[in-house]
Amino acid sequence: MSPKRWKKLIKSDCPEREKFPQEWKNKTPLQRLCMMRALRPDRMNYAIAAFIEEKLGAKYVEARTVEFSKSFEEASPSTPIFFILSPGVNPLKDVEDLGKKLGVTLGNGNFHNVSLGQGQEVVAEQAMDTAAGQGHWVVLQNIHLVKKWLPALEKKLEHYSQGSHPDYRVFMSAEPAATPAAHIIPQGILESSIKITNEPPTGMQANLHKALDNFNQEALEMCSKEAEFKAILFSLCYFHAVVAERRKFGPQGWNKIYPFNVGDLNISVSVLYNYLEANSKVPWEDLRYLFGEIMYGGHITDDWDRRLCISYLEELMQPELVDGELTLAPGFPAPPNTDYIGYHAYIDEMMPPESPYLYGLHPNAEIGFLTTTSENLFRTVFEMQPRDAGASGGATVTPEEKVKQIVDEILEKLPDDFNMLEIMNKVEERTPYVIVAFQECERMNYLTGEMKRSLKELDLGLKGELTITGDMEELQNALFLDQVPRIWTQRAYPSLQGLSAWFADLLLRLRELETWSTDFVLPSSVWLSGFFNPQSFLTAIMQSTARKNELPLDKMCLQCDVTKKHKEDFSSAPREGAYVHGLFMEGARWDIQQGIIMESRLKELFPTMPVVNIRAITQDKQDMRNMYECPVYKTRTRGPTYVWTFNLKSKDKPAKWTLAGVALLLQV
């Protein structure tokens, strides 16, 4: 079996390039891919790229961008250039640079740049009229913002495509639509133009070079406090590169995606220059506030993301930076005072290899985001499968039969609805906990009722007793692809699971509710993840304590004491509050012995938390020393699934865990 060789393969950084042990090394490339998917799903994108390279050649996997001047050669008065915008990329710079070489600039009056938005349509039309007659260039930025004007633009482009000055050129840019339904750019515009998309640079090194490329030697020398200005400018470039590139780690990077761009960096540097010229000392506090709350923070709409942004600036903008004693990331000290070329050379020589450490994240963050990427790839491949029975060649089960089996299985396993009248009559006093149980039973009825109704309807449709409607077809497709149907998710709780796992989880939630609603005794440990609305249960803990001790509810908060045991070790609920289980930590782990947050272990992505005793205390008794305020989310998508904040003990300063994207999750 040679377990050592297998272990080495599993632990390898690039397992897709390793040879399999013993007779496995003679397997076909496709069989090796199947093995890799079972052993290391996070490496599948790389493994598939290697497979394509082996079968078709390297040119299919190399991402080389075509020089803009080459694309421009194919443009003409009837063939505009259309830029599909990517975050962090400014295509206008390419147009301006080429224009300078060819003598087309704003200064010469033959370059028109219109950023579209309210009232700019007239300006754009005038620019096109002038340009078509005199052979100028017109840049129309962000045309996706003026939906109503686009048909008029299409007509105008068509009108000037013949009989215009031979040097007349049009460049347009628009953001890609998020969903197929949101496509608004007229087909005519897209068909007639050369479409260009520039992916932003990847990796910290490329991003840091690109940020620094916005400046030059002159810019570095413009400030009277030259040493301070240069040190802070370099740190700002690092900050810019980090916030832009952190996006790739998904919700563990940022809860939402923000359009941070070069404009934010340029204006921050102008602010830096003005503030250094106007003050005798470096106003660190003011600079952090301006960069973090206004220039970059202006894009941010999520409180946790704002906290992350400020934490980065607190780490990167401090007096030690100017003395050259600060490290911008592990193994990457701030550079000594040098010139423009020197800074670029410093990045090449000193920057550690690309890894999550450069962002303050743990290497596990990369495994998580790579696994998600490969899951998306396989979901897309799966959705492209032929559905009709004839196409799958010798299939024993038709898609209809497969769906019929799923319908029967779900209907058979779903229990009867909760009898709300009977349940309510069991209770003498409606305590906060009892009300939570009622609400959860009602919500469960609302979901399972719709599941039964839609499945019975589809069953009749499959038997030919009802006409198949659009909704029934959508349900049938979802069941076939092991996805949770949309009409169910609208009534359910957030979840990222496929249908089989989701249904197994639903049955566990039902069983938990059945047990609780038989006698309404608070379970010895409550499965917090099993609720539609976990917030209502946590609020009930505060309500109970406030009523019992006659305290005002708005002065209460929750105290979280992490125990050293798991749910099996508890036989009754605590005197105060409740024991809860079902929490997982992402980005770090809980050390049971020391009772603090610690660095994750490699490849342990979501370690389980021990049981937590949650009780209510008055806000004045809250002790925030050595505490990390840890957000709790329902799923890995974070953002809108936020539940509560639990304060957890930490020996390290809280900023470390903020940068590492540490959170508690109710479902993984």
CSV table of C-alpha atoms in Angstrom, one decimal, residues 78 80 154 157-158 185-193:
chain,number,residue,atom,x,y,z
A,78,SER,CA,-17.6,51.5,-37.9
A,80,PRO,CA,-15.6,50.7,-31.9
A,154,GLU,CA,-26.7,52.4,-31.0
A,157,LEU,CA,-22.9,54.6,-33.8
A,158,GLU,CA,-24.6,53.1,-36.8
A,185,ILE,CA,-26.2,46.6,-23.6
A,186,PRO,CA,-27.9,46.4,-27.1
A,187,GLN,CA,-26.8,43.5,-29.2
A,188,GLY,CA,-25.9,45.8,-32.1
A,189,ILE,CA,-23.3,47.6,-30.1
A,190,LEU,CA,-21.7,44.3,-28.9
A,191,GLU,CA,-21.7,42.7,-32.3
A,192,SER,CA,-20.1,45.7,-34.1
A,193,SER,CA,-17.3,46.3,-31.6
